[in-house]
Coordinates of C-alpha atoms in Angstrom, one line a residue:
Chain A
X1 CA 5.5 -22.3 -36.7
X2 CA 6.9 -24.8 -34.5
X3 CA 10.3 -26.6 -35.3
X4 CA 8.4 -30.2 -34.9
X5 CA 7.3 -29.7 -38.6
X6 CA 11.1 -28.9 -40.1
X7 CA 12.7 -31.3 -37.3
X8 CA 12.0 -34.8 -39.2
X9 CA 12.6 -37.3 -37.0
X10 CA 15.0 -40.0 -38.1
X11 CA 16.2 -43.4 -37.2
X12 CA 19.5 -42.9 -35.1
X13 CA 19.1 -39.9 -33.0
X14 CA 15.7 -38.9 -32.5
X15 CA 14.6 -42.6 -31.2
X16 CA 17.1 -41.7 -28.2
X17 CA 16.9 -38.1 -28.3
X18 CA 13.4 -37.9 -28.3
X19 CA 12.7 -39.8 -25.5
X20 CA 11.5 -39.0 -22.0
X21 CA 14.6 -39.2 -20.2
X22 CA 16.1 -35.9 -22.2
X23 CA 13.1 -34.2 -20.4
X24 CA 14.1 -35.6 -17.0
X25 CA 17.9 -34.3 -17.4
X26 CA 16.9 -30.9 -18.0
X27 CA 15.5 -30.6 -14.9
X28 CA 19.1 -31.1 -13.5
X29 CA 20.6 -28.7 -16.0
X30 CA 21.7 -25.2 -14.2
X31 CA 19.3 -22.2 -14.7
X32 CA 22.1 -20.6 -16.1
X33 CA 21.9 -22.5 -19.5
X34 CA 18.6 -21.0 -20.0
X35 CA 19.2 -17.4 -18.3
X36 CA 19.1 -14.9 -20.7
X37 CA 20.2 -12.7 -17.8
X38 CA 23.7 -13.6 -18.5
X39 CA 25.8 -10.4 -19.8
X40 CA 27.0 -10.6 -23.8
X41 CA 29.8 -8.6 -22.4
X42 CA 32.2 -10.9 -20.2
X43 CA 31.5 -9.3 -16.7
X44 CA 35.5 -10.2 -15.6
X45 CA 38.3 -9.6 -17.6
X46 CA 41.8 -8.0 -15.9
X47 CA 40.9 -4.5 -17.2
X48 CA 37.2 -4.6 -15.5
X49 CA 39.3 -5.4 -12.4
X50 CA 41.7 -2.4 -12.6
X51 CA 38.8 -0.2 -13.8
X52 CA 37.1 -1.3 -10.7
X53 CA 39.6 -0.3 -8.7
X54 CA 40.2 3.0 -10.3
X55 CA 36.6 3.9 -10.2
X56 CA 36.5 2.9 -6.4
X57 CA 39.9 5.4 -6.2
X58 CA 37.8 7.7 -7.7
X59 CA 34.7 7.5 -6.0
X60 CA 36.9 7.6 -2.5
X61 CA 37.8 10.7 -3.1
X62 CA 35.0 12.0 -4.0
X63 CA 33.0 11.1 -1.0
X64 CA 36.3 12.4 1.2
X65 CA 35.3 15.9 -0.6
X66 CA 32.0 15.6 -0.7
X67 CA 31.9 14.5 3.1
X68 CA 34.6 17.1 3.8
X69 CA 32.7 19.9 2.0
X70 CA 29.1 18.8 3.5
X71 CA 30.5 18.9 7.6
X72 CA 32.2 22.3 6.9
X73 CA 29.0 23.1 5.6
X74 CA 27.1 22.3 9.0
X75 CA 29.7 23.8 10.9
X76 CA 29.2 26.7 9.5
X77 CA 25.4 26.8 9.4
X78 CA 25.4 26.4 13.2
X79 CA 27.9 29.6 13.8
X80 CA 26.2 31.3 11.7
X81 CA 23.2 30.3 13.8
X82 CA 24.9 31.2 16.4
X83 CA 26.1 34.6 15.7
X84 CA 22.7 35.5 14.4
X85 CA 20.8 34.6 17.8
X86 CA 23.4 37.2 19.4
X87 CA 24.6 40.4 19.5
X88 CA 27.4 42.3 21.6
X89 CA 27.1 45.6 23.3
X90 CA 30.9 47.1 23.2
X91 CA 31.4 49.8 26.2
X92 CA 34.2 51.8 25.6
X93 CA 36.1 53.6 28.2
X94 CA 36.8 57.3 29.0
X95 CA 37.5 59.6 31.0
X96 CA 35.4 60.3 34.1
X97 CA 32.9 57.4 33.3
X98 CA 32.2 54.1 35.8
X99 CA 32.6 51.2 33.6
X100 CA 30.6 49.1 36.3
X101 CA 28.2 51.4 36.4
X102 CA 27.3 51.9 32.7
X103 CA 27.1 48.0 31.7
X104 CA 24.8 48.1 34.5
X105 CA 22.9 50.6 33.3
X106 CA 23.1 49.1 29.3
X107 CA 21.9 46.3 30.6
X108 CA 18.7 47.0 32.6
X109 CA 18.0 49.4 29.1
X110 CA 18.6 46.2 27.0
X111 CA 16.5 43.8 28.9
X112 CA 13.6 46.2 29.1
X113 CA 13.6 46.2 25.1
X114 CA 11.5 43.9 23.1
X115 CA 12.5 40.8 21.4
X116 CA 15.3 40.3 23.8
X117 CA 15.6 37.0 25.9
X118 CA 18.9 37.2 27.8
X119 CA 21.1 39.9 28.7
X120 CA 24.8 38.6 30.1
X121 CA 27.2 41.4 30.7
X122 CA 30.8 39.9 31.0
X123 CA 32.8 41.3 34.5
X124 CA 36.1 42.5 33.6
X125 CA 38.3 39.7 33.7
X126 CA 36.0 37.7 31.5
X127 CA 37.0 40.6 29.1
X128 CA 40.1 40.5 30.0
X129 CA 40.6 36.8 29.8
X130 CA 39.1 37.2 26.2
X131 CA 42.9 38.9 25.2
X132 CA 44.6 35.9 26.9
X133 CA 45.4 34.1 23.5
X134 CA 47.4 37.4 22.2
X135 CA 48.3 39.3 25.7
X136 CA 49.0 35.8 27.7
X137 CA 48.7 35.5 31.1
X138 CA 49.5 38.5 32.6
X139 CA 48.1 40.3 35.5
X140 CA 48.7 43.8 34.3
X141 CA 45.6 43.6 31.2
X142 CA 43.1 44.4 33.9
X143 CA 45.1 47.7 34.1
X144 CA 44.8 48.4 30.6
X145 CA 42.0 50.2 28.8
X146 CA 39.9 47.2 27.9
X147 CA 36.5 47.8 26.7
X148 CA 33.3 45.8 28.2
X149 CA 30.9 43.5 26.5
X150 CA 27.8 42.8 27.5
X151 CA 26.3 39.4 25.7
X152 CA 22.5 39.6 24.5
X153 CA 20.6 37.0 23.3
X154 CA 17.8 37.4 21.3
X155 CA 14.6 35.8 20.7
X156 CA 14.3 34.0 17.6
X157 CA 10.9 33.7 17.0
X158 CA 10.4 37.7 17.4
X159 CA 13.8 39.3 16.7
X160 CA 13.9 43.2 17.9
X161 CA 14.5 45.8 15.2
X162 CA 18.3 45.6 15.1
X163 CA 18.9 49.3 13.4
X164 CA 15.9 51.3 16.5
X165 CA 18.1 49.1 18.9
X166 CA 21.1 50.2 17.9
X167 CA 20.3 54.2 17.4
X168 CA 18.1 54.4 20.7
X169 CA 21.2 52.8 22.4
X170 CA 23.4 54.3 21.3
X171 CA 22.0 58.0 21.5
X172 CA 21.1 57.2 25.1
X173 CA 24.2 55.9 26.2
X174 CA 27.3 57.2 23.9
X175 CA 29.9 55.5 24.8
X176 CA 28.2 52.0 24.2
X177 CA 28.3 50.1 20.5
X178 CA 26.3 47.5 19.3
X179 CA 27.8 44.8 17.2
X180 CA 25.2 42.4 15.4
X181 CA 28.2 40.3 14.1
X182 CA 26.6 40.8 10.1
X183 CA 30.4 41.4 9.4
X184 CA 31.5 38.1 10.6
X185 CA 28.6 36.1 9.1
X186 CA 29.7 37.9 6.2
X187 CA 33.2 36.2 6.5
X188 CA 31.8 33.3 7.1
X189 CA 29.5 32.9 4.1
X190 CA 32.4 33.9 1.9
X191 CA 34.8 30.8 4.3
X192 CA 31.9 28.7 3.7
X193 CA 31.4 29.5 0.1
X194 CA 35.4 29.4 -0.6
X195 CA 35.6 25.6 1.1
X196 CA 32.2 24.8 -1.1
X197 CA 33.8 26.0 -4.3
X198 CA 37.1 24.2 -3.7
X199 CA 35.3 21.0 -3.3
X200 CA 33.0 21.7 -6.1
X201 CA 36.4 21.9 -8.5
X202 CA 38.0 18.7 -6.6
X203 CA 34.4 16.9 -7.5
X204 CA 34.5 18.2 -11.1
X205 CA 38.1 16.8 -12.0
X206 CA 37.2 13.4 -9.7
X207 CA 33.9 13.6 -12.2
X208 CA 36.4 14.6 -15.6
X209 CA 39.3 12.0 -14.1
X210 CA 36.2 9.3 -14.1
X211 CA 34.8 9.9 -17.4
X212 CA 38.1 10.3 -19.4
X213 CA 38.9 6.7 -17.4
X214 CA 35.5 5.3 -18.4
X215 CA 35.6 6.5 -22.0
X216 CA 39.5 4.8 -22.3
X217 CA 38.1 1.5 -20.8
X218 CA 35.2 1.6 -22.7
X219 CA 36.7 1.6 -25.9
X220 CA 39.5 -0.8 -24.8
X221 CA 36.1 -3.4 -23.9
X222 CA 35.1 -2.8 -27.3
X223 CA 38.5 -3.3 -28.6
X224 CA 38.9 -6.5 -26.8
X225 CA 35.6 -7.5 -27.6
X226 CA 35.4 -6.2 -31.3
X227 CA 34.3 -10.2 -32.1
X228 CA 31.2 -10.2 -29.8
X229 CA 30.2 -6.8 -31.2
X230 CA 30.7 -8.5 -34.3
X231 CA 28.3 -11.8 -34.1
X232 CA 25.9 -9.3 -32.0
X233 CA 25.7 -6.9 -35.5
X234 CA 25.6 -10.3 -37.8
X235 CA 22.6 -12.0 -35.7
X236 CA 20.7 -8.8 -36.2
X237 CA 21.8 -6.9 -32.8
X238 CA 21.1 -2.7 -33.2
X239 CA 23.2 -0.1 -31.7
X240 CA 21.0 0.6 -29.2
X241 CA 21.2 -3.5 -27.6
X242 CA 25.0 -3.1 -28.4
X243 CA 24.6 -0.3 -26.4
X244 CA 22.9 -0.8 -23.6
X245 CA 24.9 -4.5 -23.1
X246 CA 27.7 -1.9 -22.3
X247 CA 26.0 -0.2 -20.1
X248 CA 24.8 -2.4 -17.9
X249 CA 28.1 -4.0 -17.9
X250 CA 30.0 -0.5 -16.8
X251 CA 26.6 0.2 -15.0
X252 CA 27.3 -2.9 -12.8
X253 CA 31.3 -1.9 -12.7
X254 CA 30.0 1.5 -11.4
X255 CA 27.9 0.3 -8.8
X256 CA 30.2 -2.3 -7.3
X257 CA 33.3 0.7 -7.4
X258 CA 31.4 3.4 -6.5
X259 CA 30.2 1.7 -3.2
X260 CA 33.8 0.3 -2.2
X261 CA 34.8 3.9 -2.4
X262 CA 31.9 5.1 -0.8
X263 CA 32.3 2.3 2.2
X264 CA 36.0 3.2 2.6
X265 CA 35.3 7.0 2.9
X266 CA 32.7 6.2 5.5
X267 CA 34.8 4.1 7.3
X268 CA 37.3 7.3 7.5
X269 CA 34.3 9.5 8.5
X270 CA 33.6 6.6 11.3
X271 CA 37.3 7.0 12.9
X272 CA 38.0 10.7 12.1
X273 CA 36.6 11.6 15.4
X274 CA 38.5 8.5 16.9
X275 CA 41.7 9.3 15.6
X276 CA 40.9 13.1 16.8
X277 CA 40.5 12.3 20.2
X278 CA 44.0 10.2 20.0
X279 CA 45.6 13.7 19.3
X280 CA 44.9 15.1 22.3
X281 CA 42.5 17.8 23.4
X282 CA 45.9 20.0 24.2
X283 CA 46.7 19.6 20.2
X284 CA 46.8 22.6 18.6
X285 CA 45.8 21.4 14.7
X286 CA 43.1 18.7 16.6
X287 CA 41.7 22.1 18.2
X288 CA 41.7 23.9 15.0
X289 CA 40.5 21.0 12.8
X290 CA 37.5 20.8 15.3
X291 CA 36.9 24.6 14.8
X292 CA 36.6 23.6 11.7
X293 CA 34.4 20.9 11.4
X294 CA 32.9 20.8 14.4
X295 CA 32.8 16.5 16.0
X296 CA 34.2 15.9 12.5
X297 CA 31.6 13.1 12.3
X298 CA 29.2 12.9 9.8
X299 CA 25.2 13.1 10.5
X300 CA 23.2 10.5 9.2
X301 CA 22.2 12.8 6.0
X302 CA 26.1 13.3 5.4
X303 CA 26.2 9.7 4.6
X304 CA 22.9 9.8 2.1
X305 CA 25.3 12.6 0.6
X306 CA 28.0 9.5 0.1
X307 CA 25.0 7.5 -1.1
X308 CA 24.3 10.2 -3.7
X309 CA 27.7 10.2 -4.7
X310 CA 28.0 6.5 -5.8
X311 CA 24.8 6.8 -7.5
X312 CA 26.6 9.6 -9.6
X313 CA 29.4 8.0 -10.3
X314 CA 27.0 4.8 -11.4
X315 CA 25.5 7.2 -13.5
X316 CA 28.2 8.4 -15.3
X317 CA 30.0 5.4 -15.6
X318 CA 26.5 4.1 -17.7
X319 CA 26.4 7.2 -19.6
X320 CA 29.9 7.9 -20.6
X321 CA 30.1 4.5 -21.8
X322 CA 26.4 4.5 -24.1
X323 CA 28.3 7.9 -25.2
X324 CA 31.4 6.0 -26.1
X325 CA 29.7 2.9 -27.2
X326 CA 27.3 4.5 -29.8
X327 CA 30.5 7.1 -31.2
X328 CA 32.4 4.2 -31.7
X329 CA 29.7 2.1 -33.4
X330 CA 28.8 5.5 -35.6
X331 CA 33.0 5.6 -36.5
X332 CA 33.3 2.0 -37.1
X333 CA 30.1 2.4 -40.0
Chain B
X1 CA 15.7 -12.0 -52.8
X2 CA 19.0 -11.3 -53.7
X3 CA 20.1 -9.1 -57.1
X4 CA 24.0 -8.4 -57.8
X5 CA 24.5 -5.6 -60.6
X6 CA 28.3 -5.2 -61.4
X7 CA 29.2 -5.9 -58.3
X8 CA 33.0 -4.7 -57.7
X9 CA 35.3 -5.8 -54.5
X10 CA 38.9 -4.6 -53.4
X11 CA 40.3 -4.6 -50.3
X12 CA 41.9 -1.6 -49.4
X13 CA 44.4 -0.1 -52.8
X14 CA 44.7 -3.9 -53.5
X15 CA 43.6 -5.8 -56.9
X16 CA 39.9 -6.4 -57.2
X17 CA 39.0 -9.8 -55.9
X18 CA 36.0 -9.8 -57.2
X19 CA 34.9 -8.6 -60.5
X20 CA 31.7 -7.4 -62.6
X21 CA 29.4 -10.1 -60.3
X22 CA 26.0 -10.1 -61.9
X23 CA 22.9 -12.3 -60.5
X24 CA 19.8 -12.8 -59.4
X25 CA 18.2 -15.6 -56.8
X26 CA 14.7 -15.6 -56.4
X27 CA 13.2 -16.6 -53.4
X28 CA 12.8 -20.2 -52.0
X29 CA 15.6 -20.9 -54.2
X30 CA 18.7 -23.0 -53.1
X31 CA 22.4 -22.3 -54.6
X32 CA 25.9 -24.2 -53.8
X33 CA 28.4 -21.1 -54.1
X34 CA 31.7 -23.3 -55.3
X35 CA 35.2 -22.1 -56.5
X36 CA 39.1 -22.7 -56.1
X37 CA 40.5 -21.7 -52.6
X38 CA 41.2 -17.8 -52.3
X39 CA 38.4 -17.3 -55.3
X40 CA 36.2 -14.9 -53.7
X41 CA 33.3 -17.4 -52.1
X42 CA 34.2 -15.7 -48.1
X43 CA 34.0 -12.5 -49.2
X44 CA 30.9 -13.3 -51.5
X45 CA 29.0 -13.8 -48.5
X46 CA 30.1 -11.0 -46.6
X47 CA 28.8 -8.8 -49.3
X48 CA 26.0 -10.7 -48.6
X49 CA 25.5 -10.5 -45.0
X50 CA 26.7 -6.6 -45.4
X51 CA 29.9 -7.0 -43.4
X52 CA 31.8 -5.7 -46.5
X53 CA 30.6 -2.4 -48.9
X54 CA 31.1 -3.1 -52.5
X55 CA 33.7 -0.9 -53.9
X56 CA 31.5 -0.7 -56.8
X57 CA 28.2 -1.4 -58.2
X58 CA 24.4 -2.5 -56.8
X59 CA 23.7 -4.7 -54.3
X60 CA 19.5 -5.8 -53.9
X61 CA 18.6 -7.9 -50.9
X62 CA 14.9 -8.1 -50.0
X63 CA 14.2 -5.7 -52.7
X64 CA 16.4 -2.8 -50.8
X65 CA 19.5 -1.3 -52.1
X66 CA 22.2 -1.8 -49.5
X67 CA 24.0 1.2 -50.4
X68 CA 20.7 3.5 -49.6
X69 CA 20.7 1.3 -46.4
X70 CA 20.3 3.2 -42.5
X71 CA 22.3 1.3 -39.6
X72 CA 19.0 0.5 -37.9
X73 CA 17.4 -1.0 -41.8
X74 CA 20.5 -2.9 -41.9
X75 CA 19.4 -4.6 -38.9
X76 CA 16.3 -5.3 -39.9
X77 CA 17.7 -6.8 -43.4
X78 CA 20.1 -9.3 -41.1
X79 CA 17.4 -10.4 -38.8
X80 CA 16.1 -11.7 -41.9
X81 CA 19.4 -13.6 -42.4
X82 CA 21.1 -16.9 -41.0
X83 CA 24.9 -17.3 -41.6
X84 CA 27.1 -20.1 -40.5
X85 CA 30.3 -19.3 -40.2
X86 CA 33.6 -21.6 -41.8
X87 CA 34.9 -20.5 -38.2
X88 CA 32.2 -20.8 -36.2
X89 CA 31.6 -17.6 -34.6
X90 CA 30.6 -18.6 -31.3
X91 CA 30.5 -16.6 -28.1
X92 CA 32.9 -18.4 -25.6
X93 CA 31.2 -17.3 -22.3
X94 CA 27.8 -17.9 -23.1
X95 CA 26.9 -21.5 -22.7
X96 CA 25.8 -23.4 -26.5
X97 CA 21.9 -22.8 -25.3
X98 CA 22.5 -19.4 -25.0
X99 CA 24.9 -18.5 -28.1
X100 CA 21.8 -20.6 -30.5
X101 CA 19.2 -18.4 -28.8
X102 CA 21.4 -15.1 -29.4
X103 CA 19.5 -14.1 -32.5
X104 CA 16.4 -14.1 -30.9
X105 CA 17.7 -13.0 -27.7
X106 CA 18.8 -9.1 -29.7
X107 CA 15.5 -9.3 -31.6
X108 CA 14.0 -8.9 -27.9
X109 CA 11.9 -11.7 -27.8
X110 CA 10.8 -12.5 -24.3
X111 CA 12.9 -16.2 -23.0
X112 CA 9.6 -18.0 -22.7
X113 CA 8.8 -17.5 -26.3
X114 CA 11.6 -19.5 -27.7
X115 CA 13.0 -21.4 -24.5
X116 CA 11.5 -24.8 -26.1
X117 CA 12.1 -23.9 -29.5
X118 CA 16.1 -24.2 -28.9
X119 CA 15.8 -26.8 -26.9
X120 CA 14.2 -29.0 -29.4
X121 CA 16.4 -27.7 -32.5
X122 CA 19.3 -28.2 -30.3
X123 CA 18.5 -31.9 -29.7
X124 CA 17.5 -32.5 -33.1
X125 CA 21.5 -31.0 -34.0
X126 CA 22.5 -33.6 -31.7
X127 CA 23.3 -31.3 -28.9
X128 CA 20.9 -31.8 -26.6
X129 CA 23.3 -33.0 -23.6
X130 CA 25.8 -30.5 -24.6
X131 CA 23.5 -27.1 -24.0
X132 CA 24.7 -26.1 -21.0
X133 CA 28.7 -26.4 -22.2
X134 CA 30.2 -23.4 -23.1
X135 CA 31.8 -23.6 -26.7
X136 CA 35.7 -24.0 -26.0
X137 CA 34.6 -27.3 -24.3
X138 CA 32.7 -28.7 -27.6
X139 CA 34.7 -30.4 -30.5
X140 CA 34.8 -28.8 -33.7
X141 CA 31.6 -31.1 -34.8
X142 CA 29.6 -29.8 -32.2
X143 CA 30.6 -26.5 -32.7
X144 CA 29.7 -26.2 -36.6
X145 CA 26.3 -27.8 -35.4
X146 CA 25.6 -25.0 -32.5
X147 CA 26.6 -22.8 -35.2
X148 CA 24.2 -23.9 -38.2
X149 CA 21.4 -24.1 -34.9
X150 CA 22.0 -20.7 -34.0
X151 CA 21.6 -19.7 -37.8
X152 CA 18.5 -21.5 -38.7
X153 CA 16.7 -20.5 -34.8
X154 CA 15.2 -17.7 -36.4
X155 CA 14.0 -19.5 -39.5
X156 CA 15.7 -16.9 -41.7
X157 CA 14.5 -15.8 -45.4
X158 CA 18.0 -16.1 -46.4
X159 CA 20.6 -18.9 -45.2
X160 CA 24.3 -18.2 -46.1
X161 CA 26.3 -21.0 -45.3
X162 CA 30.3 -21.1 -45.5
X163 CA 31.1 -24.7 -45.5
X164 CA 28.8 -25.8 -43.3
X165 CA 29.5 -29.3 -43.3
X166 CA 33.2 -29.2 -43.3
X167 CA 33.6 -30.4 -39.7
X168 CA 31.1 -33.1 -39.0
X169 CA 31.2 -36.7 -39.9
X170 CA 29.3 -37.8 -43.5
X171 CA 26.2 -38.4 -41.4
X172 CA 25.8 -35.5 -39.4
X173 CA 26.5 -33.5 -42.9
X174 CA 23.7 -35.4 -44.4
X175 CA 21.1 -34.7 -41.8
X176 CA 22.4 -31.4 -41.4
X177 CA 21.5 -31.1 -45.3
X178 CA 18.4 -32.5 -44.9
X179 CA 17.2 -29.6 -42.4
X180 CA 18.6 -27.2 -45.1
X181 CA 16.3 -28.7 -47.7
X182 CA 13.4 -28.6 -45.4
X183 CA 13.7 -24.9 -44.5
X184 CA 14.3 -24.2 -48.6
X185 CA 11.2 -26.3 -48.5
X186 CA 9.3 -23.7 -46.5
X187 CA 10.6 -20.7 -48.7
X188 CA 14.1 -20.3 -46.9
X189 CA 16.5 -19.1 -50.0
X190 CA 19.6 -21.1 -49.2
X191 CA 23.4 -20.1 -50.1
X192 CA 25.9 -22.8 -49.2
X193 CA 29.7 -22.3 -49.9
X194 CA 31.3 -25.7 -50.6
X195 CA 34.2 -27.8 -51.9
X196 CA 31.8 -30.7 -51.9
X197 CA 31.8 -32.1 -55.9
X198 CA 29.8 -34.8 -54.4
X199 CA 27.6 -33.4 -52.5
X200 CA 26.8 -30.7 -55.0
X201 CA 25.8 -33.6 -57.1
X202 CA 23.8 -35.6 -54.8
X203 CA 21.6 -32.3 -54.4
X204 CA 21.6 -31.3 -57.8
X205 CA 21.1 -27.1 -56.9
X206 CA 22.3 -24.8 -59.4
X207 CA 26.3 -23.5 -58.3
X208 CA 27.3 -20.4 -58.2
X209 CA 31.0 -20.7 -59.7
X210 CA 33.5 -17.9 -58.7
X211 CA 36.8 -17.8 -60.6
X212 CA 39.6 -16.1 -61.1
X213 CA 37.0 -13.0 -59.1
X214 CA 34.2 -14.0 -61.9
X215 CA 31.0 -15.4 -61.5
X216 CA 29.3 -17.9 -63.8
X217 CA 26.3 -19.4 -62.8
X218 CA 26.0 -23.3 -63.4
X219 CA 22.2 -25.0 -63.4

């Protein structure tokens, strides 16, 4: 039914009202005035502002850790790499044996074995050299008792049989020892693991510290806007549009946070190494902190992990508040 | 339409305000709802528009007992409903096109449906250079007549009015009237709270007279 049949014309409007020039204006009037697009919840008010910036807090951090957490991560997949594509024959010395002569020996045995690439025995003062950082510089260590390593490599793609290795080795030559470093990869998974889980707890009170935010400024919107909800209920509105008016609205709040906080952590991810190098390559925590994390820059998937981070934090900004929106709405029945 | 059986209000542990309200309306019909300032006519049409619970008794609107009502049913029941509002009730950041098109807007009608429909009710209001102010920039007028617009957009079964004319001049009120009488005329059922002796008379509709938290009906 069209409003022409209720809309009687009558003398003093509709002869001017009615007329062609009303159709020409509204071709000037802004698309806005028709733009059903436009949120029912005001998009700026103060306490969207200092949610925005909380959230963005938030969300820094979280990409900090998650960053953080993901390079340590990498780091350690490559040692473990690493220490997996090696292994280290220990010589021991005794009485009455030629050092020089056995690693010579161990290592013409270990580079006829299968499923072995490269076989690099270490002189003594490279083994020597290797107690520098707890015997210093001292000319006397190559007079001490200092075992000999040889360095194998081994190929990847058809890795020997560690265990016949070891027992044919060693019942050959006695005084040798074969290290496959499964102790320290060990240490390293549990390292690994220990950072992972630390981050893991960080993220989950960034992720409680976000919702318990989101769920106080959700029910402050609808505090503030208690007389929209109310015309929205009278014109007919359900929960669910109530709802998802809300949502979109903290939806929006969590996008635009998320990636300021996301931006702001890559741009620390971006001079990281910078600020690394300004240390010094002498600097003791710079050499540590790159033990650590390796370059200490992020790979092109560490930033999708950043990505994935602001699209969580959208995501829980739009579902903590349709949580909060629809308890409210069921309490206010 | 509309069926009242000892209908009982009180705020809070306060006095009843209203008291044993008993009546029917059938449909298409058209009622002034008149009494003394303070009497009861506000909260008359909230009952009505089911922003208040009874504190006792029945309430019947579209045949369905309000008290057996779901959230979602009672959203149904008020898409079914126009009310103009004594203060308006307008949204103050969404322009006067969009506040009129609000009911059918949450009803999830698609823009292109209705775009022309508001348009053309908002001229005929009067309006139509003003639908693209937002509603702290209108005078009180062209508030009351965004306001009766956004009421009638969805050509409601039921109209609840609370003094709709109170604002505008004595010719706005009258044409403003006469759209009233043409949507009872196509089976709207119209409640209009008023002060107006004279326009009461002029229409001649049967009045709903609350006093002292009674109702007597007046034909």
């Amino acid at each position: 039914m069209s409003w022409a049949g209720i809309l009687k014309p009558d003398t003093w409007v509709d002869s001017v009202k009615a007329s062609s020039w009303m159709g020409l204006a509204e071709a000037f009037m802004p698309r806005t005035m028709r733009d059903t697009s436009n949120p029912i919840v005001p998009p700026d008010s103060v306490s969207g502002r200092a949610l925005t910036v909380v959230i963005a807090i938030m969300c820094f951090l979280a990409c900090l850790t998650a960053g953080a957490v993901y390079m340590v991560y990498q780091s350690a997949a490559a040692w473990s790499q690493d220490l997996a594509s090696e292994i280290t024959v220990q010589i021991n010395p005794a009485k009455d044996v030629d050092l020089d002569k056995q690693v010579t020996l161990i290592s013409l045995f270990l580079a006829k074995q299968a499923g072995i690439d490269r076989v690099s025995p270490l002189t003594a003062d490279q083994s020597a050299a290797l107690l520098e950082p707890w015997l210093g510089q001292n000319a006397e260590i190559t007079a001490l008792p200092v075992p000999r390593l040889i360095a194998v490599e081994l190929d990847r793609s058809q890795p020997p049989n560690l265990d016949a290795l070891r027992s044919a080795l060693e019942s050959t030559f006695p005084a040798a020892k074969l290290d496959d470093h499964r102790r320290w990869q060990a240490e390293i998974r549990t390292v690994t693991r220990s950072l992972a889980l630390g981050g893991v707890t960080v993220l989950i009170l960034v992720a409680t510290a976000t919702i318990s935010t989101i769920v106080t400024a959700t029910r402050s919107a609808m505090a503030s806007n208690r007389e929209i909800i109310e015309v929205l209920h009278i014109v007919g509105a359900k929960d669910r549009f109530i709802a998802t008016e809300f949502e979109k609205h903290f939806l929006i709040v969590g996008i635009r946070a998320g990636l300021m906080g996301a931006l702001a952590a890559a741009f620390v991810f971006i001079l990281m190494p910078i600020f690394l190098r300004s240390l010094g390559q002498g600097s003791l925590a710079a050499a540590e902190f790159r033990r650590l994390l390796g370059p200490a820059a992020l790979d092109p998937q560490g930033y999708l992990v950043l990505v994935l981070v602001v699209i969580i934090v959208a995501t829980l900004c739009k579902l903590t508040s349709r949580y909060g929106v629809y308890s409210i709405l069921k309490s206010n029945e | 339409m509309i069926r009242f059986e000892n209908v009982g209000l009180r705020y809070g542990m306060g006095p009843e305000i209203l008291r044993d309200i008993n009546f029917h309306l059938l449909p298409g019909s058209f009622h002034f709802l008149t009494g003394p300032s303070g009497a009861g006519k506000t909260s008359l049409l909230r009952l009505l528009f089911m922003a208040l619970r009874p504190s006792r008794g029945l309430i019947f609107l579209f045949g369905q007992s309000l008290m057996e009502c779901r959230t979602s049913e009672r959203a149904e029941l008020r898409r079914r409903i126009g009310v103009v509002f004594q203060d308006f009730k307008l949204l103050d950041h969404l322009t006067t096109w969009q506040n009129v098109a609000l009911p059918l807007r949450v009803s999830g009608r698609n823009e292109s449906d209705y775009r022309d429909d508001v348009t053309e009710l908002l001229k005929w209001v009067g309006l139509g250079e003003r639908m693209h102010a937002l509603p702290p920039l209108l005078s009180g007028g062209e508030k009351q007549r965004a306001a009766i617009a956004r009421a009638v957009i969805g050509k409601p079964e039921l109209l609840l009015a609370d003094e709709p004319t109170g604002n505008v001049d004595p010719q706005m009120a009258n044409r403003l009237l006469r759209l009233f009488v043409e949507l009872n005329r196509l089976g709207t059922s119209i409640v209009m709270a008023t002060h107006d002796s004279q326009l009461m008379e002029q229409f001649g509709a049967p009045q709903l007279v609350l006093h002292d938290g009674q109702l007597m009906i007046r034909e």
